[in-house]
PDB file of C-alpha atoms in Angstrom:
ATOM      1  CA  MET G  99     -12.203 -18.754   3.975  1.00  0.00           C
ATOM      2  CA  GLU G 100     -12.662 -17.533   0.245  1.00  0.00           C
ATOM      3  CA  GLY G 101     -15.074 -16.945  -2.024  1.00  0.00           C
ATOM      4  CA  ILE G 102     -16.386 -13.974   0.014  1.00  0.00           C
ATOM      5  CA  ALA G 103     -18.630 -11.618  -2.764  1.00  0.00           C
ATOM      6  CA  MET G 104     -16.504  -8.429  -3.527  1.00  0.00           C
ATOM      7  CA  ARG G 105     -19.673  -6.296  -2.055  1.00  0.00           C
ATOM      8  CA  ASP G 106     -18.935  -7.372   0.974  1.00  0.00           C
ATOM      9  CA  VAL G 107     -15.605  -6.348   1.016  1.00  0.00           C
ATOM     10  CA  LEU G 108     -16.017  -3.353  -0.392  1.00  0.00           C
ATOM     11  CA  ARG G 109     -18.571  -1.178   1.471  1.00  0.00           C
ATOM     12  CA  THR G 110     -18.052   1.958   0.308  1.00  0.00           C
ATOM     13  CA  ASP G 111     -17.392   4.236  -2.630  1.00  0.00           C
ATOM     14  CA  TYR G 112     -13.671   5.219  -0.712  1.00  0.00           C
ATOM     15  CA  GLN G 113     -13.191   1.570  -0.288  1.00  0.00           C
ATOM     16  CA  LYS G 114     -13.856   0.753  -3.755  1.00  0.00           C
ATOM     17  CA  SER G 115     -11.304   4.100  -4.726  1.00  0.00           C
ATOM     18  CA  VAL G 116      -8.297   2.291  -2.447  1.00  0.00           C
ATOM     19  CA  ALA G 117      -9.001  -0.969  -4.031  1.00  0.00           C
ATOM     20  CA  GLU G 118      -8.582   0.476  -7.283  1.00  0.00           C
ATOM     21  CA  TYR G 119      -5.840   2.421  -6.969  1.00  0.00           C
ATOM     22  CA  TRP G 120      -3.899  -0.527  -5.273  1.00  0.00           C
ATOM     23  CA  ASN G 121      -4.736  -2.827  -7.740  1.00  0.00           C
ATOM     24  CA  LYS G 122      -3.412  -0.713 -10.403  1.00  0.00           C
ATOM     25  CA  GLU G 123      -0.188   0.044  -8.344  1.00  0.00           C
ATOM     26  CA  LYS G 124       3.009  -0.633 -10.565  1.00  0.00           C
ATOM     27  CA  ASP G 125       5.150   1.856  -8.368  1.00  0.00           C
ATOM     28  CA  PRO G 126       9.047   1.657  -9.553  1.00  0.00           C
ATOM     29  CA  VAL G 127       9.667   2.814  -5.575  1.00  0.00           C
ATOM     30  CA  ASN G 128       7.743  -0.851  -5.189  1.00  0.00           C
ATOM     31  CA  ILE G 129       8.746  -2.925  -7.688  1.00  0.00           C
ATOM     32  CA  LYS G 130      12.553  -2.050  -8.197  1.00  0.00           C
ATOM     33  CA  LEU G 131      13.392  -2.331  -4.340  1.00  0.00           C
ATOM     34  CA  GLY G 132      11.333  -5.833  -4.226  1.00  0.00           C
ATOM     35  CA  GLU G 133      13.197  -7.453  -7.086  1.00  0.00           C
ATOM     36  CA  VAL G 134      16.619  -6.692  -5.138  1.00  0.00           C
ATOM     37  CA  ASP G 135      16.063  -9.801  -2.875  1.00  0.00           C
ATOM     38  CA  GLY G 136      12.639 -10.698  -3.905  1.00  0.00           C
ATOM     39  CA  LEU G 137      11.188  -9.160  -0.965  1.00  0.00           C
ATOM     40  CA  TYR G 138       7.848  -6.507  -1.749  1.00  0.00           C
ATOM     41  CA  HIS G 139       7.184  -3.732   0.869  1.00  0.00           C
ATOM     42  CA  HIS G 140       4.558  -1.152   0.806  1.00  0.00           C
ATOM     43  CA  HIS G 141       6.233   1.021   3.749  1.00  0.00           C
ATOM     44  CA  TYR G 142       9.396   3.236   4.705  1.00  0.00           C
ATOM     45  CA  GLY G 143      12.870   2.842   5.093  1.00  0.00           C
ATOM     46  CA  LEU G 144      14.788   3.307   9.303  1.00  0.00           C
ATOM     47  CA  GLY G 145      18.417   3.717  10.207  1.00  0.00           C
ATOM     48  CA  ASP G 146      21.343   6.013   8.342  1.00  0.00           C
ATOM     49  CA  TRP G 147      22.313   4.773   4.858  1.00  0.00           C
ATOM     50  CA  ASP G 148      25.547   4.259   3.284  1.00  0.00           C
ATOM     51  CA  PRO G 149      27.659   7.164   1.988  1.00  0.00           C
ATOM     52  CA  SER G 150      29.147   4.679  -0.359  1.00  0.00           C
ATOM     53  CA  VAL G 151      26.300   4.413  -2.327  1.00  0.00           C
ATOM     54  CA  LEU G 152      27.136   7.656  -3.553  1.00  0.00           C
ATOM     55  CA  ALA G 153      30.763   7.614  -4.361  1.00  0.00           C
ATOM     56  CA  GLY G 154      31.142   4.557  -6.626  1.00  0.00           C
ATOM     57  CA  PRO G 155      30.554   4.682 -10.409  1.00  0.00           C
ATOM     58  CA  PRO G 156      28.307   6.931 -11.777  1.00  0.00           C
ATOM     59  CA  GLU G 157      26.825   4.649 -13.789  1.00  0.00           C
ATOM     60  CA  SER G 158      25.778   1.516 -11.714  1.00  0.00           C
ATOM     61  CA  GLN G 159      24.819   5.012  -8.306  1.00  0.00           C
ATOM     62  CA  ASP G 160      20.834   3.975  -9.087  1.00  0.00           C
ATOM     63  CA  GLN G 161      21.077   0.739  -8.561  1.00  0.00           C
ATOM     64  CA  ARG G 162      23.275   0.824  -5.270  1.00  0.00           C
ATOM     65  CA  ILE G 163      20.618   3.418  -4.377  1.00  0.00           C
ATOM     66  CA  ILE G 164      17.848   1.167  -4.912  1.00  0.00           C
ATOM     67  CA  GLU G 165      19.457  -1.623  -3.190  1.00  0.00           C
ATOM     68  CA  GLU G 166      20.100   0.588  -0.368  1.00  0.00           C
ATOM     69  CA  LEU G 167      16.710   1.902  -0.032  1.00  0.00           C
ATOM     70  CA  HIS G 168      15.335  -1.775   0.350  1.00  0.00           C
ATOM     71  CA  ARG G 169      17.692  -2.450   3.222  1.00  0.00           C
ATOM     72  CA  LEU G 170      16.137   0.449   5.291  1.00  0.00           C
ATOM     73  CA  GLU G 171      13.045  -0.776   4.177  1.00  0.00           C
ATOM     74  CA  THR G 172      13.677  -4.178   5.446  1.00  0.00           C
ATOM     75  CA  ALA G 173      15.181  -2.962   8.726  1.00  0.00           C
ATOM     76  CA  GLN G 174      11.989  -1.542   9.063  1.00  0.00           C
ATOM     77  CA  ALA G 175      10.058  -4.262   8.840  1.00  0.00           C
ATOM     78  CA  GLU G 176      13.212  -5.738  11.144  1.00  0.00           C
ATOM     79  CA  VAL G 177      12.173  -3.349  13.994  1.00  0.00           C
ATOM     80  CA  LEU G 178       8.071  -4.192  13.545  1.00  0.00           C
ATOM     81  CA  LEU G 179       8.977  -7.881  13.974  1.00  0.00           C
ATOM     82  CA  ASP G 180      10.895  -7.057  16.778  1.00  0.00           C
ATOM     83  CA  HIS G 181       8.143  -5.880  19.181  1.00  0.00           C
ATOM     84  CA  LEU G 182       6.050  -8.385  18.695  1.00  0.00           C
ATOM     85  CA  GLY G 183       7.011 -10.552  21.349  1.00  0.00           C
ATOM     86  CA  ASP G 184       7.274 -14.327  21.896  1.00  0.00           C
ATOM     87  CA  ILE G 185       6.102 -15.883  18.977  1.00  0.00           C
ATOM     88  CA  THR G 186       6.071 -19.818  18.570  1.00  0.00           C
ATOM     89  CA  PRO G 187       5.588 -21.925  15.251  1.00  0.00           C
ATOM     90  CA  ASP G 188       2.342 -22.841  16.763  1.00  0.00           C
ATOM     91  CA  ASP G 189       0.831 -18.945  16.755  1.00  0.00           C
ATOM     92  CA  ARG G 190      -1.075 -17.677  14.301  1.00  0.00           C
ATOM     93  CA  LEU G 191      -0.364 -13.624  12.894  1.00  0.00           C
ATOM     94  CA  LEU G 192      -2.205 -11.910  10.972  1.00  0.00           C
ATOM     95  CA  ASP G 193      -0.676  -9.069   8.926  1.00  0.00           C
ATOM     96  CA  ALA G 194      -3.351  -6.269   8.286  1.00  0.00           C
ATOM     97  CA  GLY G 195      -3.136  -4.778   4.944  1.00  0.00           C
ATOM     98  CA  SER G 196      -0.566  -6.852   3.864  1.00  0.00           C
ATOM     99  CA  GLY G 197       0.587  -5.499   0.301  1.00  0.00           C
ATOM    100  CA  ARG G 198       2.249  -7.863  -1.540  1.00  0.00           C
ATOM    101  CA  GLY G 199       3.381 -10.047   1.153  1.00  0.00           C
ATOM    102  CA  GLY G 200       6.920  -8.554   2.391  1.00  0.00           C
ATOM    103  CA  SER G 201       6.200  -8.654   6.444  1.00  0.00           C
ATOM    104  CA  SER G 202       4.579 -11.400   6.074  1.00  0.00           C
ATOM    105  CA  PHE G 203       7.802 -13.479   4.746  1.00  0.00           C
ATOM    106  CA  MET G 204       9.812 -12.334   7.207  1.00  0.00           C
ATOM    107  CA  ALA G 205       7.468 -13.023  10.089  1.00  0.00           C
ATOM    108  CA  ASN G 206       7.119 -16.723   8.864  1.00  0.00           C
ATOM    109  CA  ALA G 207      11.054 -17.202   8.479  1.00  0.00           C
ATOM    110  CA  ARG G 208      11.625 -15.690  11.550  1.00  0.00           C
ATOM    111  CA  PHE G 209       9.254 -17.298  14.125  1.00  0.00           C
ATOM    112  CA  GLY G 210       8.342 -20.190  11.799  1.00  0.00           C
ATOM    113  CA  CYS G 211       4.830 -19.500  12.641  1.00  0.00           C
ATOM    114  CA  HIS G 212       1.315 -19.214  10.294  1.00  0.00           C
ATOM    115  CA  VAL G 213       0.237 -15.792   9.150  1.00  0.00           C
ATOM    116  CA  ASP G 214      -2.526 -14.426   7.248  1.00  0.00           C
ATOM    117  CA  GLY G 215      -2.157 -11.401   5.305  1.00  0.00           C
ATOM    118  CA  VAL G 216      -5.379  -9.456   4.190  1.00  0.00           C
ATOM    119  CA  SER G 217      -5.867  -6.962   1.348  1.00  0.00           C
ATOM    120  CA  ILE G 218      -8.478  -4.847  -0.288  1.00  0.00           C
ATOM    121  CA  SER G 219      -6.324  -5.264  -3.767  1.00  0.00           C
ATOM    122  CA  GLU G 220      -7.445  -8.812  -5.360  1.00  0.00           C
ATOM    123  CA  GLN G 221      -4.092  -7.880  -7.377  1.00  0.00           C
ATOM    124  CA  GLN G 222      -2.050  -7.516  -4.394  1.00  0.00           C
ATOM    125  CA  VAL G 223      -2.934 -10.786  -2.784  1.00  0.00           C
ATOM    126  CA  ALA G 224      -3.135 -12.646  -6.058  1.00  0.00           C
ATOM    127  CA  PHE G 225       0.906 -11.276  -6.116  1.00  0.00           C
ATOM    128  CA  ALA G 226       1.517 -12.579  -2.663  1.00  0.00           C
ATOM    129  CA  ASN G 227      -0.262 -15.827  -2.930  1.00  0.00           C
ATOM    130  CA  ASP G 228       2.147 -16.393  -5.905  1.00  0.00           C
ATOM    131  CA  GLN G 229       4.966 -15.141  -3.579  1.00  0.00           C
ATOM    132  CA  ALA G 230       4.037 -17.562  -1.088  1.00  0.00           C
ATOM    133  CA  ARG G 231       4.177 -20.852  -3.480  1.00  0.00           C
ATOM    134  CA  GLN G 232       7.441 -19.578  -5.216  1.00  0.00           C
ATOM    135  CA  ARG G 233       8.759 -20.047  -1.701  1.00  0.00           C
ATOM    136  CA  GLY G 234       7.616 -23.286  -0.663  1.00  0.00           C
ATOM    137  CA  VAL G 235       5.185 -21.537   2.386  1.00  0.00           C
ATOM    138  CA  ALA G 236       1.723 -21.428   1.173  1.00  0.00           C
ATOM    139  CA  ASP G 237       0.911 -23.920   4.147  1.00  0.00           C
ATOM    140  CA  LYS G 238       1.378 -21.557   6.858  1.00  0.00           C
ATOM    141  CA  VAL G 239       1.646 -17.873   4.935  1.00  0.00           C
ATOM    142  CA  GLY G 240      -1.711 -17.423   3.049  1.00  0.00           C
ATOM    143  CA  PHE G 241      -3.068 -13.562   1.691  1.00  0.00           C
ATOM    144  CA  HIS G 242      -6.832 -13.124   1.502  1.00  0.00           C
ATOM    145  CA  PHE G 243      -9.085 -10.651  -0.761  1.00  0.00           C
ATOM    146  CA  ARG G 244     -10.827  -9.402   2.635  1.00  0.00           C
ATOM    147  CA  ASN G 245     -11.328  -5.714   4.644  1.00  0.00           C
ATOM    148  CA  MET G 246      -9.489  -5.669   7.642  1.00  0.00           C
ATOM    149  CA  LEU G 247     -12.743  -4.047   9.474  1.00  0.00           C
ATOM    150  CA  ASP G 248     -14.004  -7.354   8.989  1.00  0.00           C
ATOM    151  CA  THR G 249     -11.742  -9.993   8.411  1.00  0.00           C
ATOM    152  CA  ARG G 250     -14.127 -12.646   8.949  1.00  0.00           C
ATOM    153  CA  LEU G 251     -11.003 -14.437  11.062  1.00  0.00           C
ATOM    154  CA  ASP G 252     -11.979 -16.403  14.083  1.00  0.00           C
ATOM    155  CA  THR G 253     -12.311 -14.491  17.402  1.00  0.00           C
ATOM    156  CA  GLY G 254      -9.678 -14.973  20.254  1.00  0.00           C
ATOM    157  CA  SER G 255      -7.278 -16.483  17.129  1.00  0.00           C
ATOM    158  CA  ARG G 256      -4.491 -14.503  16.557  1.00  0.00           C
ATOM    159  CA  ARG G 257      -1.418 -14.450  19.311  1.00  0.00           C
ATOM    160  CA  ALA G 258       0.023 -10.855  17.026  1.00  0.00           C
ATOM    161  CA  ILE G 259      -1.473  -8.570  14.471  1.00  0.00           C
ATOM    162  CA  TRP G 260       0.604  -5.860  13.207  1.00  0.00           C
ATOM    163  CA  THR G 261      -0.252  -2.702  10.326  1.00  0.00           C
ATOM    164  CA  ASN G 262       2.448  -1.403   8.546  1.00  0.00           C
ATOM    165  CA  GLU G 263       1.199   1.805   7.019  1.00  0.00           C
ATOM    166  CA  THR G 264      -2.175   0.878   6.724  1.00  0.00           C
ATOM    167  CA  THR G 265      -3.838   2.449   9.244  1.00  0.00           C
ATOM    168  CA  MET G 266      -4.515   5.666   7.501  1.00  0.00           C
ATOM    169  CA  TYR G 267      -7.384   4.110   5.527  1.00  0.00           C
ATOM    170  CA  VAL G 268      -9.751   3.052   8.285  1.00  0.00           C
ATOM    171  CA  ASP G 269     -11.357   4.507  11.292  1.00  0.00           C
ATOM    172  CA  LEU G 270      -9.327   3.453  13.984  1.00  0.00           C
ATOM    173  CA  PHE G 271     -12.079   3.225  16.417  1.00  0.00           C
ATOM    174  CA  GLU G 272     -13.671  -0.061  13.623  1.00  0.00           C
ATOM    175  CA  LEU G 273     -10.236  -1.376  12.802  1.00  0.00           C
ATOM    176  CA  PHE G 274      -8.879  -1.846  16.873  1.00  0.00           C
ATOM    177  CA  ALA G 275     -12.504  -3.043  17.768  1.00  0.00           C
ATOM    178  CA  GLU G 276     -11.735  -5.734  14.971  1.00  0.00           C
ATOM    179  CA  PHE G 277      -8.387  -6.419  16.392  1.00  0.00           C
ATOM    180  CA  SER G 278      -9.528  -6.274  19.768  1.00  0.00           C
ATOM    181  CA  ARG G 279     -11.813  -8.902  18.946  1.00  0.00           C
ATOM    182  CA  LEU G 280      -9.245 -10.933  16.966  1.00  0.00           C
ATOM    183  CA  LEU G 281      -6.191 -11.349  19.440  1.00  0.00           C
ATOM    184  CA  GLU G 282      -5.936 -13.902  22.307  1.00  0.00           C
ATOM    185  CA  TYR G 283      -5.670 -12.416  25.842  1.00  0.00           C
ATOM    186  CA  GLY G 284      -2.689 -11.325  26.266  1.00  0.00           C
ATOM    187  CA  GLY G 285      -1.754 -10.995  22.865  1.00  0.00           C
ATOM    188  CA  ARG G 286       0.117  -8.172  20.790  1.00  0.00           C
ATOM    189  CA  TYR G 287      -0.590  -5.195  18.624  1.00  0.00           C
ATOM    190  CA  VAL G 288       2.320  -3.679  16.881  1.00  0.00           C
ATOM    191  CA  CYS G 289       1.257  -0.438  13.751  1.00  0.00           C
ATOM    192  CA  ILE G 290       3.777   1.863  12.217  1.00  0.00           C
ATOM    193  CA  THR G 291       1.935   4.641  10.640  1.00  0.00           C
ATOM    194  CA  GLY G 292       2.698   8.315  10.233  1.00  0.00           C
ATOM    195  CA  CYS G 293       0.299  10.935  12.023  1.00  0.00           C
ATOM    196  CA  SER G 294      -0.383  14.389  12.294  1.00  0.00           C
ATOM    197  CA  ASN G 295       0.743  16.469  15.490  1.00  0.00           C
ATOM    198  CA  ASP G 296      -1.865  17.640  17.625  1.00  0.00           C
ATOM    199  CA  VAL G 297      -0.125  20.505  19.270  1.00  0.00           C
ATOM    200  CA  THR G 298       0.512  22.542  15.886  1.00  0.00           C
ATOM    201  CA  GLY G 299      -3.172  22.206  15.587  1.00  0.00           C
ATOM    202  CA  MET G 300      -4.948  21.822  12.089  1.00  0.00           C
ATOM    203  CA  ARG G 301      -2.680  19.723   9.441  1.00  0.00           C
ATOM    204  CA  SER G 302       0.276  21.293   7.816  1.00  0.00           C
ATOM    205  CA  LYS G 303      -0.221  21.898   3.653  1.00  0.00           C
ATOM    206  CA  ALA G 304       2.971  18.915   3.646  1.00  0.00           C
ATOM    207  CA  VAL G 305       0.538  16.673   5.592  1.00  0.00           C
ATOM    208  CA  SER G 306      -2.788  17.884   2.904  1.00  0.00           C
ATOM    209  CA  ARG G 307      -0.802  16.596   0.066  1.00  0.00           C
ATOM    210  CA  ILE G 308       0.790  13.688   1.384  1.00  0.00           C
ATOM    211  CA  ASP G 309      -2.650  12.609   2.108  1.00  0.00           C
ATOM    212  CA  GLU G 310      -3.843  13.325  -1.614  1.00  0.00           C
ATOM    213  CA  HIS G 311      -1.048  11.311  -3.487  1.00  0.00           C
ATOM    214  CA  TYR G 312      -2.113   8.353  -1.441  1.00  0.00           C
ATOM    215  CA  THR G 313      -5.757   8.712  -0.968  1.00  0.00           C
ATOM    216  CA  CYS G 314      -5.595   8.539   2.389  1.00  0.00           C
ATOM    217  CA  ASN G 315      -7.134  10.177   5.854  1.00  0.00           C
ATOM    218  CA  ILE G 316      -3.871  10.652   7.639  1.00  0.00           C
ATOM    219  CA  HIS G 317      -5.289  10.814  11.809  1.00  0.00           C
ATOM    220  CA  PRO G 318      -3.900  12.954  14.308  1.00  0.00           C
ATOM    221  CA  ARG G 319      -1.751  11.158  16.951  1.00  0.00           C
ATOM    222  CA  SER G 320      -4.160  11.192  19.712  1.00  0.00           C
ATOM    223  CA  GLU G 321      -6.721   9.582  17.745  1.00  0.00           C
ATOM    224  CA  TYR G 322      -4.754   6.320  18.178  1.00  0.00           C
ATOM    225  CA  PHE G 323      -4.312   6.279  21.677  1.00  0.00           C
ATOM    226  CA  LYS G 324      -8.363   7.229  21.782  1.00  0.00           C
ATOM    227  CA  ALA G 325      -8.917   4.252  19.741  1.00  0.00           C
ATOM    228  CA  LEU G 326      -6.818   1.429  21.626  1.00  0.00           C
ATOM    229  CA  ALA G 327      -8.607   2.695  25.413  1.00  0.00           C
ATOM    230  CA  ALA G 328     -11.662   2.385  23.751  1.00  0.00           C
ATOM    231  CA  ASN G 329     -11.255  -1.547  22.433  1.00  0.00           C
ATOM    232  CA  ASN G 330      -8.798  -2.955  25.715  1.00  0.00           C
ATOM    233  CA  LEU G 331      -5.241  -2.397  23.919  1.00  0.00           C
ATOM    234  CA  VAL G 332      -2.838  -0.790  26.587  1.00  0.00           C
ATOM    235  CA  PRO G 333       0.001   0.520  24.948  1.00  0.00           C
ATOM    236  CA  MET G 334       3.534  -1.182  25.758  1.00  0.00           C
ATOM    237  CA  GLN G 335       5.981   0.988  23.786  1.00  0.00           C
ATOM    238  CA  VAL G 336       5.503   4.119  22.137  1.00  0.00           C
ATOM    239  CA  VAL G 337       8.775   5.000  19.594  1.00  0.00           C
ATOM    240  CA  ASP G 338       8.934   7.690  18.028  1.00  0.00           C
ATOM    241  CA  LEU G 339      10.735   6.847  14.747  1.00  0.00           C
ATOM    242  CA  THR G 340      10.681  10.417  12.774  1.00  0.00           C
ATOM    243  CA  PRO G 341      14.512  11.219  13.356  1.00  0.00           C
ATOM    244  CA  ASP G 342      15.342   7.719  11.958  1.00  0.00           C
ATOM    245  CA  THR G 343      13.513   7.595   8.612  1.00  0.00           C
ATOM    246  CA  ILE G 344      14.290  10.961   7.486  1.00  0.00           C
ATOM    247  CA  PRO G 345      17.489   9.936   6.169  1.00  0.00           C
ATOM    248  CA  TYR G 346      15.562   7.243   4.055  1.00  0.00           C
ATOM    249  CA  TRP G 347      13.149  10.177   2.398  1.00  0.00           C
ATOM    250  CA  GLU G 348      16.816  11.998   1.643  1.00  0.00           C
ATOM    251  CA  LEU G 349      18.339   9.536  -0.414  1.00  0.00           C
ATOM    252  CA  ARG G 350      15.428   8.299  -1.739  1.00  0.00           C
ATOM    253  CA  ALA G 351      15.230  11.516  -3.284  1.00  0.00           C
ATOM    254  CA  LYS G 352      17.913  11.115  -4.665  1.00  0.00           C
ATOM    255  CA  SER G 353      16.993   8.006  -6.773  1.00  0.00           C
ATOM    256  CA  SER G 354      15.588   7.413  -9.971  1.00  0.00           C
ATOM    257  CA  VAL G 355      12.239   5.878  -8.413  1.00  0.00           C
ATOM    258  CA  ALA G 356      11.497   9.411  -6.308  1.00  0.00           C
ATOM    259  CA  THR G 357       7.676   9.791  -6.706  1.00  0.00           C
ATOM    260  CA  GLY G 358       7.850  13.931  -6.624  1.00  0.00           C
ATOM    261  CA  ILE G 359       6.204  12.679  -2.018  1.00  0.00           C
ATOM    262  CA  GLU G 360       9.604  13.031  -1.105  1.00  0.00           C
ATOM    263  CA  ASP G 361       9.617  16.747  -0.437  1.00  0.00           C
ATOM    264  CA  PRO G 362       6.682  17.002   1.273  1.00  0.00           C
ATOM    265  CA  PHE G 363       7.514  14.129   4.208  1.00  0.00           C
ATOM    266  CA  LEU G 364      10.419  15.709   4.740  1.00  0.00           C
ATOM    267  CA  THR G 365       8.979  19.064   4.832  1.00  0.00           C
ATOM    268  CA  ALA G 366       6.220  17.541   7.344  1.00  0.00           C
ATOM    269  CA  TYR G 367       8.973  15.200   9.512  1.00  0.00           C
ATOM    270  CA  LYS G 368      11.509  18.180   9.456  1.00  0.00           C
ATOM    271  CA  GLU G 369       8.817  21.299  10.984  1.00  0.00           C
ATOM    272  CA  GLY G 370       6.951  18.888  12.913  1.00  0.00           C
ATOM    273  CA  SER G 371       3.569  18.398  11.956  1.00  0.00           C
ATOM    274  CA  PHE G 372       4.107  14.638  11.255  1.00  0.00           C
ATOM    275  CA  HIS G 373       5.338  12.148  13.221  1.00  0.00           C
ATOM    276  CA  TYR G 374       6.325   8.936  12.708  1.00  0.00           C
ATOM    277  CA  LEU G 375       5.244   6.509  15.090  1.00  0.00           C
ATOM    278  CA  LEU G 376       5.252   3.213  16.462  1.00  0.00           C
ATOM    279  CA  ILE G 377       2.847   1.407  19.529  1.00  0.00           C
ATOM    280  CA  ALA G 378       3.041  -1.527  20.631  1.00  0.00           C
ATOM    281  CA  ALA G 379       0.014  -2.135  22.576  1.00  0.00           C
ATOM    282  CA  ASP G 380      -1.173  -5.223  24.349  1.00  0.00           C
ATOM    283  CA  ARG G 381      -4.621  -6.838  24.856  1.00  0.00           C
ATOM    284  CA  ILE G 382      -6.487  -6.898  27.970  1.00  0.00           C
TER     285      ILE G 382
END
């Protein structure tokens, strides 16, 4: 699979800028949380946090918050994996926008399956492959410098595909066309994403601030369903996770790893201009 030139992966100036951002990224909110147990995530959390993390000795409070944030992020990945359907050890899965690999390793540990991750960040790919070697799973879990709009993987080769907060970097119609090609008939695609609220019309200042912070382009909710329908992907479950993610952001705002984007997220979620959505769709 390897040996493809950078120009074939990064085809636009925007993709190059996104890749540059993630190649340089060493944000403590990702690194420190990953150091808790070696699972490095690039997504947010779900569920209520334990109030006792604020009640213990002050000198260790920040570490308790970091450990609790990591627990919530891992819980979010578990929810995503819960929706992949029946996966066997012989199945091949794709983690599209795989970051430092946390969810891929969780999928392999749960199902015993093969997982390929793709990312346009060479730094992330190298980090994740090193993790696979350290974990002794490199024979089943591998990461590749690839564009998820053009993975170069075999048609019909995937039983399941997921994206976890990565769809805001690409055109959804192009993306779901590629996923439809890759999935076997009856295969499952699961997406967790933030999306803007069509009902309120133009996006809020808070949503625009999130875009600016991450160099992304948040899509309206309706765009997901239009693009799925256009590519033979039929939603089976749609879950509004917004109420379940707000506690994560409230706790993160109290931590040393806060980045300043916490207030825009909380504002956008609470005013209703932004939703945290899970979509599980089957390939027909």
